[in-house]
């Protein structure tokens, strides 16, 4: 199942670095395309030549090595990567990644990498159990980074304890389990909306909101990771769309509605993570409003609730499909609709009401205080069957994975 997978193997300066040779040959045997990135310290323990011979790929040893051809240039490589595996990982690399430091190729790559990261630590027991390192591991796990625990045994320093690099087979099994597409979503078409719409007042001003788009973009990245075909309809954000995701940019609620309705008939799942404006100015001034225009009144009108409209169009079991959907070629009826409820009070009851009113299968309730603009969020996932699961505070990527797992259960039925 690793056939054709692009595995980036980061190797750092631990005595266990020699095991990366066996790891590389195992992965290559399983059909993976391995590209090794070695830190400077790693090159003291194992030669780049060994790894390039085993992987049949160029080994990257330094950020400033010139010239890097476009094939191995770090952003390209990050786009291509199915997984970044760091084995062995020293306390130093774990600390640097946890702190967001990017001072060599491997750390820069880790920061640019949007694919899953798997870390296999190897070090002396006292270092491994050091609270600072454990704190760093905890922090990275919260961000969605995976770990293969080291093993107990004889350590290079002559001591006994925990810290030996996990067995190569265990590392390979961990990669397989991470890359195994959660089958129900594989090949499914998912439409995701993200960001906060902007409703123009005049040529330079608009009514907007504080949505960063991070949750929607994380969902798009994770859906791709789960093997889905993803279309992202995005209101303005500061974010880079995840690789391999078809992205359509819009500004207003009305433009978002147009694009969503176009895509809707042929998708299996819709996740409406966008903060769609509920009101827009009735009239958009063609010229800039001068500050002397006083008193200034901007009359607002309600926008159309896109998700509620989809809820009406969605086939309800036992009812005939709505005629305008029936005639569309490639129509997929029984769609799964997922909404978000951004609330500042009565979180669960308001979210449940939205789930029902908009005819959704699942709603993700979040308190605006813990979510808007942040990298982490704390949500409760409520299903139409009455299931209500409160997740802990997690990175948006990790939250997106949990949401996808819940959606997968609906597809399993
Ligand atoms: N939504 C939508 N179109 C709108 C408004 C909201 O598609 N015009 C979607 C959002 O993307 C979200 C869900 O509806 O998935 C709930 O949005 P939210 O802002 O929490 O609630 P509203 O329905 O707008 O109600 P209120 O603002 O009164 O809480």
XYZ file of C-alpha atoms and ligand atoms in Angstrom:
442
model
C 0.000 0.000 0.000
C 3.024 2.308 0.028
C 3.446 1.861 -3.710
C 4.071 5.215 -5.383
C 3.946 7.132 -2.092
C 6.413 9.966 -1.741
C 8.059 9.574 1.623
C 10.416 12.255 2.812
C 12.755 10.758 5.370
C 14.351 13.255 7.728
C 17.435 11.897 9.460
C 18.999 13.660 12.432
C 22.182 13.257 14.475
C 21.528 10.230 16.630
C 23.579 7.051 16.762
C 20.420 5.313 15.521
C 20.866 7.171 12.200
C 22.483 4.016 10.812
C 19.043 2.339 11.044
C 17.728 4.786 8.450
C 19.509 2.631 5.851
C 17.369 -0.396 6.737
C 14.292 1.815 6.956
C 14.972 3.244 3.488
C 15.475 -0.155 1.910
C 12.272 -1.487 3.538
C 10.259 1.460 2.247
C 11.765 1.192 -1.239
C 10.987 -2.546 -1.232
C 7.350 -1.669 -0.516
C 7.289 0.571 -3.597
C 7.708 3.964 -1.913
C 9.745 6.771 -3.413
C 12.060 7.870 -0.602
C 13.873 11.194 -0.533
C 16.199 11.609 2.425
C 16.916 14.932 4.084
C 19.858 14.774 6.478
C 20.823 17.311 9.074
C 24.497 18.198 9.249
C 24.854 16.120 12.446
C 23.265 13.102 10.756
C 25.991 13.072 8.113
C 28.521 12.277 10.888
C 26.678 9.023 11.632
C 25.793 7.750 8.155
C 26.963 8.742 4.719
C 24.568 10.443 2.295
C 25.985 8.099 -0.352
C 24.532 5.071 1.490
C 21.084 6.651 1.482
C 21.197 7.907 -2.090
C 22.294 4.425 -3.214
C 19.458 2.735 -1.314
C 16.777 5.283 -2.206
C 18.011 5.876 -5.764
C 17.322 9.541 -5.105
C 19.467 12.548 -4.423
C 19.959 13.133 -0.703
C 19.493 16.656 0.596
C 22.008 17.673 3.177
C 21.924 21.450 3.389
C 19.486 24.277 2.799
C 22.141 26.345 1.088
C 23.475 23.648 -1.186
C 23.419 24.985 -4.764
C 21.958 24.590 -7.217
C 18.920 22.622 -6.150
C 17.078 21.583 -9.244
C 13.358 22.276 -9.300
C 12.559 18.620 -8.550
C 14.078 18.743 -5.098
C 13.525 22.379 -4.231
C 11.902 22.325 -0.805
C 8.500 23.775 -1.621
C 8.098 21.446 -4.590
C 9.132 18.574 -2.441
C 6.690 19.640 0.278
C 3.867 19.700 -2.290
C 4.711 16.228 -3.523
C 5.214 14.634 -0.124
C 2.657 12.128 1.133
C 4.342 12.041 4.531
C 7.371 13.456 6.310
C 8.967 10.826 8.509
C 11.723 11.933 10.876
C 13.635 8.875 12.051
C 15.639 8.992 14.133
C 14.546 12.286 15.667
C 16.740 13.885 18.321
C 15.488 16.026 21.200
C 16.983 18.945 19.292
C 14.886 18.507 16.115
C 11.715 17.912 18.146
C 12.383 21.112 20.097
C 13.086 23.109 16.938
C 9.952 21.944 15.147
C 7.844 22.561 18.252
C 9.261 26.092 18.433
C 8.764 26.756 14.721
C 12.482 27.215 14.104
C 13.574 26.803 10.492
C 17.363 27.033 10.312
C 18.239 24.167 7.974
C 16.588 22.235 5.168
C 14.821 19.694 7.372
C 13.292 22.219 9.779
C 12.351 24.540 6.901
C 10.762 21.621 5.135
C 8.849 20.555 8.242
C 7.422 24.054 8.527
C 6.375 24.178 4.845
C 5.037 20.645 4.801
C 1.271 20.218 4.670
C 1.287 16.438 4.638
C 1.227 14.363 7.850
C 4.417 14.330 9.917
C 5.524 11.198 11.754
C 8.337 11.431 14.286
C 10.313 8.479 15.665
C 12.427 9.773 18.565
C 15.725 8.164 19.587
C 17.835 9.414 22.472
C 19.092 8.782 25.987
C 16.358 8.000 28.532
C 16.990 11.090 30.654
C 16.671 13.291 27.603
C 13.536 11.490 26.481
C 11.880 11.807 29.878
C 12.947 15.421 30.319
C 9.786 17.485 30.919
C 10.813 20.028 28.286
C 11.015 17.355 25.605
C 7.759 15.776 26.793
C 6.112 19.188 26.667
C 7.361 19.627 23.084
C 6.011 16.212 22.098
C 2.658 17.049 23.681
C 2.565 20.353 21.816
C 3.316 18.688 18.477
C 0.759 15.934 19.079
C -1.808 18.643 19.677
C -0.904 20.065 16.270
C -1.646 16.695 14.686
C 1.950 15.409 14.442
C 2.172 11.611 14.860
C 4.776 9.845 17.016
C 6.149 6.284 17.136
C 7.222 5.758 20.734
C 10.841 4.728 21.291
C 11.528 1.318 22.803
C 13.060 0.208 26.086
C 16.444 -1.535 25.890
C 20.200 -0.986 25.798
C 21.031 2.563 24.869
C 24.149 3.712 23.046
C 25.389 5.468 26.178
C 25.640 2.105 27.969
C 22.536 2.692 30.049
C 19.288 0.745 29.971
C 15.982 2.485 29.497
C 13.497 4.023 27.097
C 14.931 5.809 24.087
C 15.849 3.226 21.461
C 14.513 4.016 18.013
C 11.325 2.016 17.426
C 11.731 -1.130 15.393
C 11.774 -0.490 11.626
C 8.656 -2.647 11.145
C 6.791 -0.597 13.733
C 7.727 2.618 11.906
C 6.619 1.187 8.559
C 3.316 0.023 10.127
C 2.748 3.516 11.530
C 3.266 5.062 8.071
C 0.855 2.573 6.547
C -1.772 3.310 9.123
C -1.445 7.084 8.624
C -1.512 6.849 4.836
C -4.268 4.294 4.703
C -7.095 6.312 3.247
C -10.093 6.101 5.534
C -11.847 4.163 2.858
C -15.329 5.698 3.002
C -14.015 9.109 1.913
C -11.702 7.830 -0.807
C -12.887 9.165 -4.168
C -15.834 11.028 -2.631
C -16.485 14.523 -3.885
C -16.444 17.073 -1.092
C -17.380 20.707 -1.377
C -16.029 22.935 1.389
C -16.677 26.625 1.916
C -14.247 28.714 3.925
C -13.354 32.233 5.005
C -15.485 35.261 5.742
C -17.433 36.852 2.905
C -17.040 40.572 2.224
C -20.062 42.654 1.293
C -19.126 45.841 -0.563
C -20.399 49.234 0.533
C -18.540 51.293 -2.060
C -15.471 50.615 -4.280
C -13.123 50.418 -1.280
C -15.191 49.539 1.758
C -16.950 46.374 2.780
C -18.702 44.684 5.676
C -16.659 41.691 6.767
C -16.096 39.421 9.729
C -13.171 37.990 11.682
C -13.126 34.526 10.117
C -9.558 33.524 9.186
C -10.623 30.594 7.003
C -8.242 28.304 8.904
C -10.893 25.721 9.815
C -12.209 25.399 6.260
C -8.692 25.195 4.804
C -7.718 22.567 7.396
C -10.811 20.563 6.437
C -9.886 20.801 2.758
C -6.317 19.586 3.464
C -7.499 16.723 5.637
C -10.248 15.685 3.189
C -7.533 15.468 0.530
C -5.389 13.470 2.937
C -8.369 11.094 3.407
C -8.463 10.501 -0.359
C -11.421 12.731 -1.248
C -11.747 14.919 -4.328
C -12.013 18.382 -2.848
C -13.453 21.651 -4.130
C -12.844 24.608 -1.872
C -14.948 27.724 -2.337
C -13.107 30.385 -0.471
C -13.960 33.892 0.607
C -10.874 36.132 1.055
C -8.251 34.745 3.476
C -4.502 35.083 4.022
C -4.034 31.342 3.458
C -2.488 29.196 0.755
C -4.951 26.588 -0.502
C -3.832 23.024 0.250
C -2.060 21.258 -2.625
C -4.284 19.259 -4.929
C -7.481 21.027 -3.909
C -9.510 22.782 -6.588
C -10.044 26.260 -5.180
C -12.559 28.842 -6.355
C -12.188 32.319 -4.910
C -15.212 34.487 -4.211
C -15.843 37.658 -2.242
C -19.501 38.022 -1.445
C -22.209 35.761 -0.025
C -24.053 35.967 -3.319
C -20.961 34.865 -5.323
C -20.410 32.042 -2.855
C -24.018 30.925 -3.281
C -23.649 30.905 -7.095
C -20.522 28.725 -6.952
C -21.953 26.399 -4.312
C -25.157 25.849 -6.287
C -23.130 25.125 -9.425
C -21.079 22.437 -7.679
C -23.816 21.008 -5.461
C -25.514 18.523 -7.817
C -22.404 16.399 -8.353
C -20.896 16.320 -4.868
C -21.412 13.748 -2.124
C -20.670 15.934 0.860
C -20.875 19.652 1.615
C -19.101 21.211 4.568
C -20.113 24.787 5.095
C -17.314 26.246 7.191
C -17.524 29.761 5.740
C -18.649 32.667 7.855
C -21.201 33.892 5.357
C -22.435 37.436 5.916
C -26.033 37.484 7.069
C -26.541 41.025 5.785
C -25.296 42.976 2.797
C -25.742 46.629 1.825
C -28.898 47.076 -0.210
C -27.107 49.428 -2.544
C -23.396 49.422 -3.490
C -22.235 52.956 -4.174
C -20.281 53.187 -7.422
C -18.169 56.098 -6.137
C -16.280 56.311 -2.853
C -18.519 57.685 -0.106
C -17.028 61.025 0.993
C -16.651 61.691 4.686
C -18.787 64.757 4.298
C -21.763 62.499 3.480
C -23.558 62.959 6.746
C -25.716 61.622 8.211
C -24.669 58.339 6.613
C -27.094 55.459 6.721
C -26.236 52.126 5.140
C -29.352 50.110 4.606
C -28.794 46.377 4.881
C -30.760 43.462 3.541
C -30.625 39.788 4.442
C -28.440 37.501 2.350
C -29.703 34.085 1.351
C -28.801 31.298 3.774
C -26.822 29.056 1.425
C -26.728 26.051 3.705
C -30.439 26.200 4.477
C -31.087 26.322 0.729
C -28.974 23.186 0.245
C -30.856 21.554 3.100
C -34.075 22.112 1.176
C -32.604 20.732 -2.035
C -31.121 17.690 -0.342
C -33.077 14.517 -0.827
C -34.972 13.617 2.298
C -35.437 9.838 2.681
C -38.922 8.888 1.639
C -39.503 12.090 -0.341
C -39.071 12.630 -4.069
C -35.909 14.524 -5.092
C -36.444 18.174 -5.816
C -37.117 18.489 -9.600
C -34.234 20.847 -10.465
C -31.754 18.320 -9.051
C -33.329 15.364 -10.805
C -32.535 16.675 -14.274
C -28.853 17.365 -13.647
C -26.420 14.930 -15.298
C -24.101 13.260 -12.782
C -26.532 14.044 -9.963
C -25.708 12.480 -6.655
C -28.771 12.493 -4.428
C -28.435 11.541 -0.729
C -25.871 14.138 0.171
C -24.309 14.671 3.527
C -24.600 18.228 4.731
C -22.312 19.533 7.430
C -22.676 22.959 8.962
C -20.912 25.006 11.582
C -22.602 26.932 14.329
C -20.679 29.959 15.523
C -22.211 30.959 18.815
C -21.502 33.336 21.648
C -24.168 31.869 23.969
C -26.376 28.757 24.341
C -23.901 26.861 22.162
C -25.482 23.421 22.103
C -29.155 24.382 21.955
C -28.532 26.940 19.191
C -26.435 24.442 17.237
C -29.111 21.748 17.566
C -31.733 24.186 16.323
C -29.588 25.042 13.268
C -29.015 21.342 12.554
C -32.752 20.796 12.429
C -33.790 24.006 10.659
C -31.205 23.599 7.902
C -31.846 19.831 7.484
C -28.213 18.912 8.216
C -26.625 15.565 9.009
C -24.021 16.991 11.293
C -23.169 20.316 12.854
C -19.950 21.494 14.438
C -20.680 23.849 17.297
C -17.989 26.297 18.252
C -17.843 29.149 20.637
C -16.623 32.203 18.730
C -14.302 33.073 21.628
C -12.241 29.878 21.228
C -12.225 29.632 17.444
C -12.174 32.807 15.371
C -8.736 33.616 13.960
C -6.935 31.005 16.086
C -4.949 27.902 15.106
C -6.727 25.819 17.727
C -10.383 25.297 18.446
C -12.664 23.464 20.838
C -15.784 22.114 19.210
C -18.727 19.847 19.853
C -19.886 17.622 16.997
C -23.624 16.981 16.958
C -25.268 14.533 14.566
C -28.886 14.335 13.433
C -29.129 11.053 15.371
C -28.614 12.967 18.589
C -24.959 12.047 19.113
C -23.126 14.906 20.811
C -19.353 14.674 21.207
C -17.333 17.398 22.863
C -13.741 17.400 21.584
C -10.847 18.825 23.602
C -8.964 21.943 22.524
C -7.080 20.778 19.424
C -5.336 22.219 16.410
C -7.733 22.933 13.558
C -6.037 20.158 11.555
C -6.640 17.634 14.310
C -10.228 18.868 14.698
C -10.694 18.495 10.935
C -9.521 14.870 11.193
C -12.105 14.183 13.899
C -14.862 15.790 11.799
C -13.841 13.684 8.780
C -13.943 10.524 10.902
C -17.500 11.373 11.964
C -18.517 12.048 8.343
C -16.943 8.722 7.329
C -19.277 6.953 9.743
C -22.247 8.388 7.850
C -20.838 7.003 4.606
C -20.260 3.598 6.177
C -24.005 3.095 6.604
N -24.532 29.885 6.456
C -24.776 29.927 5.105
N -25.284 31.066 4.545
C -25.578 32.150 5.295
C -25.319 32.101 6.691
C -24.796 30.959 7.239
O -24.517 28.951 4.396
N -26.061 33.221 4.719
C -23.995 28.635 7.041
C -22.633 28.760 7.695
O -21.600 28.450 6.778
C -22.695 27.719 8.806
C -24.165 27.696 9.189
O -24.863 28.248 8.081
O -22.347 26.432 8.370
C -24.502 28.453 10.436
O -23.983 29.757 10.368
P -24.009 30.730 11.630
O -23.334 32.003 11.256
O -23.532 29.990 12.847
O -25.534 30.949 11.873
P -26.666 31.642 11.058
O -27.501 30.590 10.405
O -26.109 32.705 10.170
O -27.550 32.276 12.226
P -27.109 33.379 13.338
O -26.069 34.254 12.679
O -28.361 34.089 13.641
O -26.574 32.616 14.511
